[in-house]
Short mmCIF file of C-alpha atoms in Angstrom, two decimals:
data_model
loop_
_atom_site.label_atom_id
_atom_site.label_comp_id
_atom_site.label_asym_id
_atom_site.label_seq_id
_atom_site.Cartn_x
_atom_site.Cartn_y
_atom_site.Cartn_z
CA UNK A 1 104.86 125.10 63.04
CA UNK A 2 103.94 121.51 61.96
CA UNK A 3 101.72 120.14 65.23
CA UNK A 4 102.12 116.95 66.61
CA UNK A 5 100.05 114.46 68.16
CA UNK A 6 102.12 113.48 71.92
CA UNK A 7 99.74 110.55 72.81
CA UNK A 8 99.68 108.96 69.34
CA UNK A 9 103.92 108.73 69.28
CA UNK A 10 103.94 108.13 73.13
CA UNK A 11 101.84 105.17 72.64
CA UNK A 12 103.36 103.85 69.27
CA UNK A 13 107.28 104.04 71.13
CA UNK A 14 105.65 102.06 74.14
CA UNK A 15 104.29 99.49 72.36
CA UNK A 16 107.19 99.15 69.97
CA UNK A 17 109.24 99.10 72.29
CA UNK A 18 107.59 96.17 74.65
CA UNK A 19 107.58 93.95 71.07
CA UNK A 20 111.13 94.79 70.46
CA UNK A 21 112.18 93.65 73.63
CA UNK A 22 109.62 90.68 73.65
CA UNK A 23 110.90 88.96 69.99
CA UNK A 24 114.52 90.01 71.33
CA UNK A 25 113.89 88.01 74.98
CA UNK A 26 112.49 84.99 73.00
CA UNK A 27 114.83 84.91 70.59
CA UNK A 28 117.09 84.83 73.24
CA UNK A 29 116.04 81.96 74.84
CA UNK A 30 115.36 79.92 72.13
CA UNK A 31 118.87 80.72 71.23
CA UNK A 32 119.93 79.19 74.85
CA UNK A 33 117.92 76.44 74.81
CA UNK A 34 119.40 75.53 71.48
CA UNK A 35 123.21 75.96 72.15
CA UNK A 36 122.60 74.33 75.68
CA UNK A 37 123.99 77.84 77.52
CA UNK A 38 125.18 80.78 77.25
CA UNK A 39 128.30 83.48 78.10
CA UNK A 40 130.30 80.00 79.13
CA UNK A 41 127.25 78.99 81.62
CA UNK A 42 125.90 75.73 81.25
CA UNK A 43 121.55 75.61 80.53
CA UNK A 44 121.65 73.87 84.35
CA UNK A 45 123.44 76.85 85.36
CA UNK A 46 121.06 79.44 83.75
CA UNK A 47 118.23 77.86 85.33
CA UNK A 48 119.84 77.64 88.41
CA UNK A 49 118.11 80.13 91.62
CA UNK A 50 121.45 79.70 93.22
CA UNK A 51 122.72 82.57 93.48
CA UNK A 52 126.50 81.29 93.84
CA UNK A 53 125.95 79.24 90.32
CA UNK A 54 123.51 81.27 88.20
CA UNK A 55 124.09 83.48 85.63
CA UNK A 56 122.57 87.15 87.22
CA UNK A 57 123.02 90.46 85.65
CA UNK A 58 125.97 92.47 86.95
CA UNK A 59 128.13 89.00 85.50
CA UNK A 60 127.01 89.99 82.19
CA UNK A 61 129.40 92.30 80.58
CA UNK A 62 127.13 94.88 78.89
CA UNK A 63 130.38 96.34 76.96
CA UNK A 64 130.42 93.15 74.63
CA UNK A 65 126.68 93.50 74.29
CA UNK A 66 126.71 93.72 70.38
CA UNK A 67 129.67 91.45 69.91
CA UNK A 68 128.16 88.85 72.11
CA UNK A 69 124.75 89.09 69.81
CA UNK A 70 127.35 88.89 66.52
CA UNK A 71 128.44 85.77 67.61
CA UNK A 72 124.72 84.28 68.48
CA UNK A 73 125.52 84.39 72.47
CA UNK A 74 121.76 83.99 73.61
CA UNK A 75 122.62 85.50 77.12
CA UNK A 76 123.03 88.83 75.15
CA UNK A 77 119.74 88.73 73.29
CA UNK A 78 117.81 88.21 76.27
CA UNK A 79 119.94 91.45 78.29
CA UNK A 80 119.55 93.50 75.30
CA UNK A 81 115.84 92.79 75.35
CA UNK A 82 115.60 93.65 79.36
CA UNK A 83 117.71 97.05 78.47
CA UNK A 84 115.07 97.64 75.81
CA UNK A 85 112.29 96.99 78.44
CA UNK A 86 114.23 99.75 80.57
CA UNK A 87 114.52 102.37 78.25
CA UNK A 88 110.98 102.07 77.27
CA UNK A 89 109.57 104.24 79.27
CA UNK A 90 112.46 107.10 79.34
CA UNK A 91 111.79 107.15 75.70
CA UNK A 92 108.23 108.81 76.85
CA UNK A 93 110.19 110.97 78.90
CA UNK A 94 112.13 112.45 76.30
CA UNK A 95 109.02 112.42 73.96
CA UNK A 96 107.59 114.87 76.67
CA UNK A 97 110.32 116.94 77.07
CA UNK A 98 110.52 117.90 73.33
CA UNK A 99 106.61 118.58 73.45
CA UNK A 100 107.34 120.94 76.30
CA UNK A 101 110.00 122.36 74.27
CA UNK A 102 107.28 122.78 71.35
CA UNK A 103 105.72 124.92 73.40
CA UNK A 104 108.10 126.80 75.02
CA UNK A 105 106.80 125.83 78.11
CA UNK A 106 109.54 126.45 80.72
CA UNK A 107 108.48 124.95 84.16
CA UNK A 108 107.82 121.47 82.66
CA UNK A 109 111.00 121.62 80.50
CA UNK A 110 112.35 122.08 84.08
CA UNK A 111 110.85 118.90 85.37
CA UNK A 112 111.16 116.92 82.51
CA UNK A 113 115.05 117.44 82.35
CA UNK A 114 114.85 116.54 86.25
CA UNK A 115 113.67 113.41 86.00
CA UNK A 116 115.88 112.16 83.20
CA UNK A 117 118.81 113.67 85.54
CA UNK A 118 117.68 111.73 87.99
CA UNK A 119 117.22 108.40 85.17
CA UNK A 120 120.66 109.00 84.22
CA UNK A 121 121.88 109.06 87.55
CA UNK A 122 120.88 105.94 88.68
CA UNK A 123 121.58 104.72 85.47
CA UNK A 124 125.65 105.83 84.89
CA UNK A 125 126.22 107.25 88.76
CA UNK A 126 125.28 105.03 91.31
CA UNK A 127 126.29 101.78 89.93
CA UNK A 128 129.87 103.08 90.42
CA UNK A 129 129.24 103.32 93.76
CA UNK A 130 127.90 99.64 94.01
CA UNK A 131 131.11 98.19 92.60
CA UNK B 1 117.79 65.66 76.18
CA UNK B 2 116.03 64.80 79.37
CA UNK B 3 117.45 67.71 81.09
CA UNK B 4 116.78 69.93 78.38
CA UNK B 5 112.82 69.03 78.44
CA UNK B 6 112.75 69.72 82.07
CA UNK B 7 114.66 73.24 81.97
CA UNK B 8 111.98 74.18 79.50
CA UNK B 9 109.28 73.10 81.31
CA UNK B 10 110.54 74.87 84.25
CA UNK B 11 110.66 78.27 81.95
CA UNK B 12 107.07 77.63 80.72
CA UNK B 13 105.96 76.77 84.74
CA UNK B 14 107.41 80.21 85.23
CA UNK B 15 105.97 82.21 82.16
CA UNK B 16 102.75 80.23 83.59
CA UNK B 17 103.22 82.11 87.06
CA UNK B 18 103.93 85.14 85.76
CA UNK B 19 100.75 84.74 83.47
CA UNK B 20 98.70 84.55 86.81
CA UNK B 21 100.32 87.59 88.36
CA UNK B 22 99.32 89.72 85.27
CA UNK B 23 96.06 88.05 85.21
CA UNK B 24 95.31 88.79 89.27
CA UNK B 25 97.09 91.88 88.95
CA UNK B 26 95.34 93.44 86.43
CA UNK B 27 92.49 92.33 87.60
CA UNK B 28 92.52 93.78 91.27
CA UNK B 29 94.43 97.00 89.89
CA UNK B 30 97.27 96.33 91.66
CA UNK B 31 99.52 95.76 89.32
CA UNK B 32 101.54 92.16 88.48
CA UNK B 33 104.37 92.68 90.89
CA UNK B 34 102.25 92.44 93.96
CA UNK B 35 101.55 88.80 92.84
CA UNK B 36 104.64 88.13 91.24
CA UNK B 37 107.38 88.91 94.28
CA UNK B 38 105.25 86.60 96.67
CA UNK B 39 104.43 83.32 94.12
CA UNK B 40 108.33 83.04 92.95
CA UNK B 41 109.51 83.66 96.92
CA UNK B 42 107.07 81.34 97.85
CA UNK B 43 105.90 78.58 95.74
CA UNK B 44 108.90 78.76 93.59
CA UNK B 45 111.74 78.89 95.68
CA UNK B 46 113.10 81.99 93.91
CA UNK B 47 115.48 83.96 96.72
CA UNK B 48 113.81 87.32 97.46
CA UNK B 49 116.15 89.46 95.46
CA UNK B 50 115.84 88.03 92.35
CA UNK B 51 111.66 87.75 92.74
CA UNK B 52 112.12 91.32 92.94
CA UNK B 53 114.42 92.14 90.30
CA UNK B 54 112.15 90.12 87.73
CA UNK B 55 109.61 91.47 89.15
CA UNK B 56 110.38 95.23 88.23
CA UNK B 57 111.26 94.02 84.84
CA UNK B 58 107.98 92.68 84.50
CA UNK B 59 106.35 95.94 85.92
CA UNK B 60 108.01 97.81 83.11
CA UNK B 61 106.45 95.70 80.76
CA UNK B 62 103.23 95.65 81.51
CA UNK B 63 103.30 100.02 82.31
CA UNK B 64 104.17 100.32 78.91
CA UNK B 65 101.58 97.42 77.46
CA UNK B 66 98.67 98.60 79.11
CA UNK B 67 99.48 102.65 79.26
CA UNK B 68 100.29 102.11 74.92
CA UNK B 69 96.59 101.34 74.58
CA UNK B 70 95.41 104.00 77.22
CA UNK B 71 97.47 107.10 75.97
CA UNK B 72 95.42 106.56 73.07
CA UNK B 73 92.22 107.46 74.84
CA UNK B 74 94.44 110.70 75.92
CA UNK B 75 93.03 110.58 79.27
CA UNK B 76 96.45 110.49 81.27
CA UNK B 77 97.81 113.85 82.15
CA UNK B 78 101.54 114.32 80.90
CA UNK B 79 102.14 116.92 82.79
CA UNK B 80 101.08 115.50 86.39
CA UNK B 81 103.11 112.10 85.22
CA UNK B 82 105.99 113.65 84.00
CA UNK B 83 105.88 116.80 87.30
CA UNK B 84 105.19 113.57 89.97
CA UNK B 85 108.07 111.62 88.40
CA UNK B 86 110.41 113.88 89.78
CA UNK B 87 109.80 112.30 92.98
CA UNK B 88 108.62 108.81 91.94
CA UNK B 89 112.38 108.49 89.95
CA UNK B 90 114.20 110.03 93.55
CA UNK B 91 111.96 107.71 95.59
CA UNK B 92 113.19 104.84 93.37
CA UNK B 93 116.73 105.50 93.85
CA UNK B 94 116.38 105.43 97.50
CA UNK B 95 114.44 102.55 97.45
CA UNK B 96 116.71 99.87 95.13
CA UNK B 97 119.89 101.25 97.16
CA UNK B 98 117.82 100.26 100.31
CA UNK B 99 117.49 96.83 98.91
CA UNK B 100 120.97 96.47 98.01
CA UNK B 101 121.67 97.86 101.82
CA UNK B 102 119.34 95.14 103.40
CA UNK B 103 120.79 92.39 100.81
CA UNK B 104 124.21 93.25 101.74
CA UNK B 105 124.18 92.98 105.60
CA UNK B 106 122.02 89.99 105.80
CA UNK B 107 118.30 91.55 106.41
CA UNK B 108 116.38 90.13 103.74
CA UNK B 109 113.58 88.99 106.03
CA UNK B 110 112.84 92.90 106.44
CA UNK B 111 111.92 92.60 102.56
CA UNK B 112 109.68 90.06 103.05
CA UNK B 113 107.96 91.43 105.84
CA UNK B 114 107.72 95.18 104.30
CA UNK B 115 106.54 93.33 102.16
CA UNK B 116 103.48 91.85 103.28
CA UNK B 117 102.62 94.81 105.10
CA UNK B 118 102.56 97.33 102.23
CA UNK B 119 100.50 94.29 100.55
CA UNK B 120 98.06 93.91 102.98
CA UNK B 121 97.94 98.05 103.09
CA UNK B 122 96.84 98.27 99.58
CA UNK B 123 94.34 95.68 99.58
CA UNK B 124 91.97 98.34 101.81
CA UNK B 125 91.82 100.92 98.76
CA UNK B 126 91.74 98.15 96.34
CA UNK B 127 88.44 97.37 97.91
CA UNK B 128 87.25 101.20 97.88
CA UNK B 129 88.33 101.40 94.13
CA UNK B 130 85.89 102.19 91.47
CA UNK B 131 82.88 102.91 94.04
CA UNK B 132 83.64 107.14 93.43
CA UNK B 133 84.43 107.41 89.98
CA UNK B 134 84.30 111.62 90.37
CA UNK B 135 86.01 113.52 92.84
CA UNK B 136 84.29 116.27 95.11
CA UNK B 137 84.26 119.67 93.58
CA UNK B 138 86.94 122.03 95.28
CA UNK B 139 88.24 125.20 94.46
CA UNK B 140 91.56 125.47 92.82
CA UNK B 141 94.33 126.31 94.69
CA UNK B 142 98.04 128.08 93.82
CA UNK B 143 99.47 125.08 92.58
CA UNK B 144 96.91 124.49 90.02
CA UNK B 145 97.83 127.68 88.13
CA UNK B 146 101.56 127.28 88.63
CA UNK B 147 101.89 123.86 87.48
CA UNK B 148 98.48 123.84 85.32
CA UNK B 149 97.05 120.89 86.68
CA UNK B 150 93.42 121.65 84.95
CA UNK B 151 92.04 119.06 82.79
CA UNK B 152 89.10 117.25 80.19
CA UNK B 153 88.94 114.27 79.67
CA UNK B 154 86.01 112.88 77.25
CA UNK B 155 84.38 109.40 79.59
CA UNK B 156 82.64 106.87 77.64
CA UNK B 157 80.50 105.46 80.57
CA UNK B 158 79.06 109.16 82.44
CA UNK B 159 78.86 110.08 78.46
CA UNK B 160 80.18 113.52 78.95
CA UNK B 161 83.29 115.94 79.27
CA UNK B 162 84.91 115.79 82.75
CA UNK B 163 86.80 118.91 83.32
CA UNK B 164 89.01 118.82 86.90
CA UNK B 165 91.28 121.02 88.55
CA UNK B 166 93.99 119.10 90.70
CA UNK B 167 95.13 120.81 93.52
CA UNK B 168 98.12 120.19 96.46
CA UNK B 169 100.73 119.39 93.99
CA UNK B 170 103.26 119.47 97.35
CA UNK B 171 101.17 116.72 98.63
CA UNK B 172 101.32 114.67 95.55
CA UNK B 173 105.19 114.88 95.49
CA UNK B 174 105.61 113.77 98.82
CA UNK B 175 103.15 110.92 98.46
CA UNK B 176 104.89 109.78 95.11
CA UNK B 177 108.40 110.09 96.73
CA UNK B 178 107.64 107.43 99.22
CA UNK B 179 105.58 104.96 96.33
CA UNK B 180 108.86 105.27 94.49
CA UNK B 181 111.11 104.29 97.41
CA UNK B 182 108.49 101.11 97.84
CA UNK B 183 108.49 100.55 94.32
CA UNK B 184 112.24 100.26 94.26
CA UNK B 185 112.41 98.41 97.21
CA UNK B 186 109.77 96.08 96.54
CA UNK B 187 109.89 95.60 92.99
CA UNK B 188 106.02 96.55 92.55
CA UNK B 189 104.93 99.13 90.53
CA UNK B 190 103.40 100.53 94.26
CA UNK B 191 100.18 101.80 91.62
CA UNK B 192 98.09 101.50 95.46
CA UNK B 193 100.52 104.33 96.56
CA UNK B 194 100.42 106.16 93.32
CA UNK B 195 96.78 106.31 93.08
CA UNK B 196 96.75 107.83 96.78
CA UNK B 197 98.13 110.17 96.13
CA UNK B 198 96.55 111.50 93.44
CA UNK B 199 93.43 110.67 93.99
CA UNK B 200 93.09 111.52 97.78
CA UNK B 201 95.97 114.27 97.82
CA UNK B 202 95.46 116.27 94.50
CA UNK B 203 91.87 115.56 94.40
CA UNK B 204 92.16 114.03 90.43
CA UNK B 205 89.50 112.01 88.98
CA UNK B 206 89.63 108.00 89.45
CA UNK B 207 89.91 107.45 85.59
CA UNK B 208 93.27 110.09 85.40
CA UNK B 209 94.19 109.02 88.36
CA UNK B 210 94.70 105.02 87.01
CA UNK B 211 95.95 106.11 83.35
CA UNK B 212 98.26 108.62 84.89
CA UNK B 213 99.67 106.14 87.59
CA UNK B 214 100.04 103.44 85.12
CA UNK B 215 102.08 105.75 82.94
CA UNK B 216 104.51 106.96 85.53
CA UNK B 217 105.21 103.40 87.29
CA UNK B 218 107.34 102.54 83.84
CA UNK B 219 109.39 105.36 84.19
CA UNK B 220 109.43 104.43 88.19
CA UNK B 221 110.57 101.06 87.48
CA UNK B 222 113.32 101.57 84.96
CA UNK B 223 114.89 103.98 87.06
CA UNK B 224 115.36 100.99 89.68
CA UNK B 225 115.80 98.39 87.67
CA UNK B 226 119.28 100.08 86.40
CA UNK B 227 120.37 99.89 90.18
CA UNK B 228 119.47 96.10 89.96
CA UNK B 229 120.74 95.24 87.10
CA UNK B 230 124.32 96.49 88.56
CA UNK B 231 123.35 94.83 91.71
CA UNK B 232 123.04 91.40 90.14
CA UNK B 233 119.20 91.49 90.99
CA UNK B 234 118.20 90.45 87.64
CA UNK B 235 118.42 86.76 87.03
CA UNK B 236 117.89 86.56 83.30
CA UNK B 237 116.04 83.33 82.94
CA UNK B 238 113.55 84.13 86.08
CA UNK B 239 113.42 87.63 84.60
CA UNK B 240 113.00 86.49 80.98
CA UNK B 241 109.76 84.11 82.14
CA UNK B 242 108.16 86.47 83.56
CA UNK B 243 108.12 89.25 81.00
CA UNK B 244 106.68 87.01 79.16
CA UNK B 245 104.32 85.49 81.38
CA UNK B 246 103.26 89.00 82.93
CA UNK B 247 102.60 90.86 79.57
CA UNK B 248 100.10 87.91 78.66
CA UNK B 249 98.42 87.47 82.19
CA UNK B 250 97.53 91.24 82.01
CA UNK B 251 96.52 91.40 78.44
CA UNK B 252 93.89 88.92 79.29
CA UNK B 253 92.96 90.03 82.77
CA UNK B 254 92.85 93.64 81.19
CA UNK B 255 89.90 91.75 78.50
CA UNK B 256 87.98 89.92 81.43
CA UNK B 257 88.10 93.27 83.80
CA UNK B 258 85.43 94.48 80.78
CA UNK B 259 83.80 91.27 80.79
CA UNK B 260 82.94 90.49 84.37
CA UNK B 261 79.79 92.03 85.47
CA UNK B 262 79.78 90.36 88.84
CA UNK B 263 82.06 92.73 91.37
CA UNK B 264 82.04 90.21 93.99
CA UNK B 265 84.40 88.08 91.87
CA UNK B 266 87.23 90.72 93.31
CA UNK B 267 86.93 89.28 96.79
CA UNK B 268 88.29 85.68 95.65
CA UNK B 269 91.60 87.41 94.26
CA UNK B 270 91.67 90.64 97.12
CA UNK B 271 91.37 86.75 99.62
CA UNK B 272 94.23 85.05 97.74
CA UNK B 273 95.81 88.57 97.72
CA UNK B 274 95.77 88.70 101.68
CA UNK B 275 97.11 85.17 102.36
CA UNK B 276 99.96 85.92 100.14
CA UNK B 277 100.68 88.80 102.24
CA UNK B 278 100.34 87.08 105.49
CA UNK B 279 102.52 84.31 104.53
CA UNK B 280 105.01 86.93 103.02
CA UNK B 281 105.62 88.50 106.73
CA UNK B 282 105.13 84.99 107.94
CA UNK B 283 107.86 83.11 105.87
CA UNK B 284 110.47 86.62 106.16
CA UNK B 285 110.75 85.37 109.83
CA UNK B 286 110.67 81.76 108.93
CA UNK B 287 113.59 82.42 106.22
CA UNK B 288 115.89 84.24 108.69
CA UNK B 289 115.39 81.35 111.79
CA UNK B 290 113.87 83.83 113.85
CA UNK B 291 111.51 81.64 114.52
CA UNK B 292 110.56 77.91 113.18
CA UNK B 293 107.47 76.57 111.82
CA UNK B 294 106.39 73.77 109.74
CA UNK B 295 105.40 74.96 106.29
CA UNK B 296 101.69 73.05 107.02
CA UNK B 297 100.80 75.10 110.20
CA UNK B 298 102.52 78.24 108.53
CA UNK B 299 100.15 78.30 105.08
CA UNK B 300 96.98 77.33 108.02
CA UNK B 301 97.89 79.97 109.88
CA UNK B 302 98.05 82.57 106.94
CA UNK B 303 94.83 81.43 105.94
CA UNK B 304 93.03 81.94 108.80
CA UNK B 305 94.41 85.24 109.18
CA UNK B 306 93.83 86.19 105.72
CA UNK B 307 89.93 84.91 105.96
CA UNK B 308 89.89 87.18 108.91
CA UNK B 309 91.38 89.84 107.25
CA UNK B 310 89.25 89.71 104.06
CA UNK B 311 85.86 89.28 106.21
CA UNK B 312 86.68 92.51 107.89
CA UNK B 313 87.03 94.69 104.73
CA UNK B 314 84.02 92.55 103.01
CA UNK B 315 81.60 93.41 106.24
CA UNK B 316 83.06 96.76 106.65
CA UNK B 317 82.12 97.65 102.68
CA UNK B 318 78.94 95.95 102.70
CA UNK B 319 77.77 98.61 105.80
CA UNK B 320 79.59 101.52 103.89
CA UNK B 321 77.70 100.68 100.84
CA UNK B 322 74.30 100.31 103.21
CA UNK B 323 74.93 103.75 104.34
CA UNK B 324 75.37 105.16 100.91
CA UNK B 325 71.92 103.53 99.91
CA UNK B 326 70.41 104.89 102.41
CA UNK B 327 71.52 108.43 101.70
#
C-alpha cells in the first residue's frame, strides 16, 4: 500500500487554495473597477456600507455563479474567490478523513465524517431556514 | 473618473486596515479578527455585521496561510484538530445563528459589547503566552488511549524530541464548543479560547497547542461563514479588502514575531488591544442610544480605562515573573 505524506498535501491544498481565491478576489475587483459595477450595482453602490444600497452576499445569486464569470461579471469572481476561501479548509477535512480511512482507523473516521456533517449542514440546511 | 480614484482609494484604505489587523494579530497571537471587527466598526464606519462577516472571511484566510507553512513542520496533531472540530463546527453553528438572532430583533449593541468583553478576556492569557513552553508531566488518563492523544513533536529551540500525552478530551470538547459559538458570533477565529482549552484542559504542549488551534479555526470559520453568507453578512467589497489586507499584515507580522527580540514590544499592541475593547463595549451602548456621549470623552474614557487595564496585567506579570526568579 503506496504511503502518503498527510501534512505535505494538507499544506500544498491550503496554500493553493488561499492563492486561488486571492488571484480570483483581485481579478475580481479589478474587473469592477474597470466596468464601473457589477450584477447591475453601480461601483458607488458596491462601496457603499449601507446596508439598504450595497451589494451583500445573500443578493448574489450563487446559481449563475459560472455564467456570471462567462460573461466577465466581476461580482462573481470576487464570490467565487470567498467560496474558495470557505472550502479551504474542509478540503483538509476530507484530506483527513481518507488518511483515517488509510488506516482503517474507525473512531476518527467517526469524527471526521461528523464534522463534515455538521459543515454540510450549515452549509445546505440551515440557510433554508434563514430564508 | 474622480469617483473612481476615490472608491479605490477607499479599497486600498481598507486592504491597509486589514494589513494592520494581520500585522497586530499575528503578532499578539490573537489572530486578525480581534483587530479587524473593532477598526472597521469603529474607525471605519463599517455596521457591525458586516465587520464581522469580513472578518471571518479574513480568519479563513489567514488559518490556512499561516497553518500551510506550519503543517509542514508536522507539529499540529490531526487527530486532536479534526476530534475538537466536532465541537468547534457545532459551536459555530450556534454562534452565526445567534448573530443572525441578535441582528434580526434589533440587539446589535449586545455584539459589540460581547465583544469587548471576550477581547479584553483574552488579552490576560495573551500576556501569560510563551512564558511555559512545556506542560507539567501527568499521567495519562482513559481518554488518551481511546482517542490516542499521545504525541512527538521534533522542537528546534529545546533541541530535542517532545513526546506528550493529552489527557481530558471531555474537557477539551466542551471548551472548543463554546470558542466555536464565539467564533461564529464574533467573527474571530476565538484562537484565545482554543488555546485554553488545550493547553490548560488537555494538558498539550504550547507549540501543538498554537499549530493545532490555528489549524482548526479554518475549518471553524468556514462553517460560519456559510451561515453568513446566506445571511447577507458578507459585503463583498469590505470582505474582498480585507482578505487581502489580512493575508499580508500576518505574513509580515508572522516575519517580525522571529525578528523582535525585545518582549516588551507586546505591551504597546496588548495596550492598543485593550482600548479597542473598551471602546467596543463603550460605543455598543453609544450605537443603540442607551446612553449618549461625545465621541472625544468616549475614546478619553477608553483610554484611561485601557491604561488601567494594561498596568494591571503589566504589574501583575512583572511580580509573577519576580516570583519565578526567585524560585
Amino acid at each position: 500500500m503506496k504511503h502518503f505524506d498527510v501534512y505535505r498535501i494538507i499544506s500544498v491544498s491550503l496554500r493553493t487554495g488561499v492563492i486561488l481565491s486571492m488571484v480570483s478576489i483581485i481579478s475580481g475587483i479589478v474587473i469592477i473597477m474597470v466596468n464601473g459595477g457589477a450584477d447591475g450595482y453601480t461601483l458607488a453602490q458596491i462601496a457603499s456600507y449601507s446596508k439598504s444600497q450595497t451589494l451583500y452576499s445573500s443578493l448574489i445569486p450563487l446559481n449563475n455563479l459560472f455564467t456570471g464569470m462567462y460573461q466577465l461579471d466581476g461580482a462573481f469572481y470576487v464570490a467565487f474567490g470567498l467560496w474558495v476561501l470557505i472550502f479551504t479548509p474542509i478540503t483538509v477535512v476530507v484530506i483527513a478523513l481518507i488518511s483515517f480511512i488509510e488506516t482503517r482507523n474507525k473512531l476518527y473516521i467517526a469524527l471526521s465524517s461528523c464534522v463534515l456533517f455538521v459543515l454540510f449542514f450549515a452549509m445546505l440546511v440551515v440557510p433554508h431556514f434563514l430564508s | 473618473m474622480y469617483e473612481l480614484l476615490a472608491i479605490i482609494l477607499k479599497f486600498i484604505s481598507i486592504v491597509f486596515g486589514g494589513i494592520l489587523a494581520g500585522f497586530i494579530g499575528s503578532l499578539t497571537g490573537l489572530g486578525g479578527g480581534t483587530v479587524l471587527v473593532p477598526l472597521l466598526s469603529i474607525f471605519y464606519g463599517v455596521p457591525i455585521v458586516f465587520a464581522t462577516g469580513a472578518s471571518l472571511i479574513s480568519t479563513i484566510a489567514t488559518s490556512a496561510g499561516s497553518a500551510s507553512a506550519y503543517t509542514k513542520e508536522k507539529i499540529a496533531n490531526i487527530k486532536i484538530g479534526v476530534g475538537l472540530e466536532v465541537a468547534t463546527t457545532i459551536g459555530a453553528v450556534v454562534g452565526s445563528l445567534l448573530t443572525v438572532y441578535l441582528d434580526h430583533h434589533a440587539l446589535t449593541w449586545l455584539i459589540y459589547v460581547i465583544f469587548g468583553i471576550v477581547l479584553l478576556g483574552s488579552l490576560v492569557p495573551a500576556v501569560k503566552r510563551g512564558q511555559s513552553e512545556l506542560p507539567p508531566h501527568t499521567r495519562p488518563d482513559w481518554t488518551t488511549r481511546i482517542f490516542e492523544l499521545s504525541g512527538k513533536y521534533h522542537d528546534a529551540r529545546l533541541k530535542k524530541d517532545v513526546d506528550y500525552n493529552g489527557i481530558r478530551w471531555w474537557l477539551g470538547e466542551i471548551i472548543m464548543f463554546f470558542a466555536g459559538t464565539v467564533s461564529g458570533l464574533l467573527g474571530i477565529g476565538s484562537g484565545a479560547l482554543k488555546v485554553l482549552g488545550m493547553d490548560w484542559a488537555m494538558n498539550l504542549p504550547m507549540k501543538v497547542t498554537t499549530t493545532t488551534s490555528n489549524f482548526m479555526i479554518g475549518i471553524t470559520a468556514a462553517t460560519g461563514s456559510s451561515i453568513y453568507w446566506y445571511s447577507g453578512y458578507i459585503q463583498i467589497f469590505i470582505a474582498a479588502a480585507t482578505a487581502i489586507g489580512v493575508v499580508i499584515g500576518a505574513y509580515f507580522g508572522a516575519k517580525a514575531l522571529v525578528k523582535i527580540t525585545n518582549k516588551d514590544i507586546r505591551w504597546i499592541f496588548l495596550a492598543i488591544l485593550s482600548f479597542l475593547g473598551v471602546e467596543m463595549i463603550i460605543r455598543g451602548f453609544v450605537t443603540d442610544k442607551i446612553f449618549f456621549m461625545v465621541p472625544l470623552i468616549q475614546f478619553s474614557i477608553s483610554i484611561v480605562i485601557a491604561v488601567v487595564f494594561i498596568a494591571v496585567l503589566y504589574l501583575h506579570n512583572l511580580r509573577r515573573l519576580r516570583s519565578v526568579e526567585a524560585l
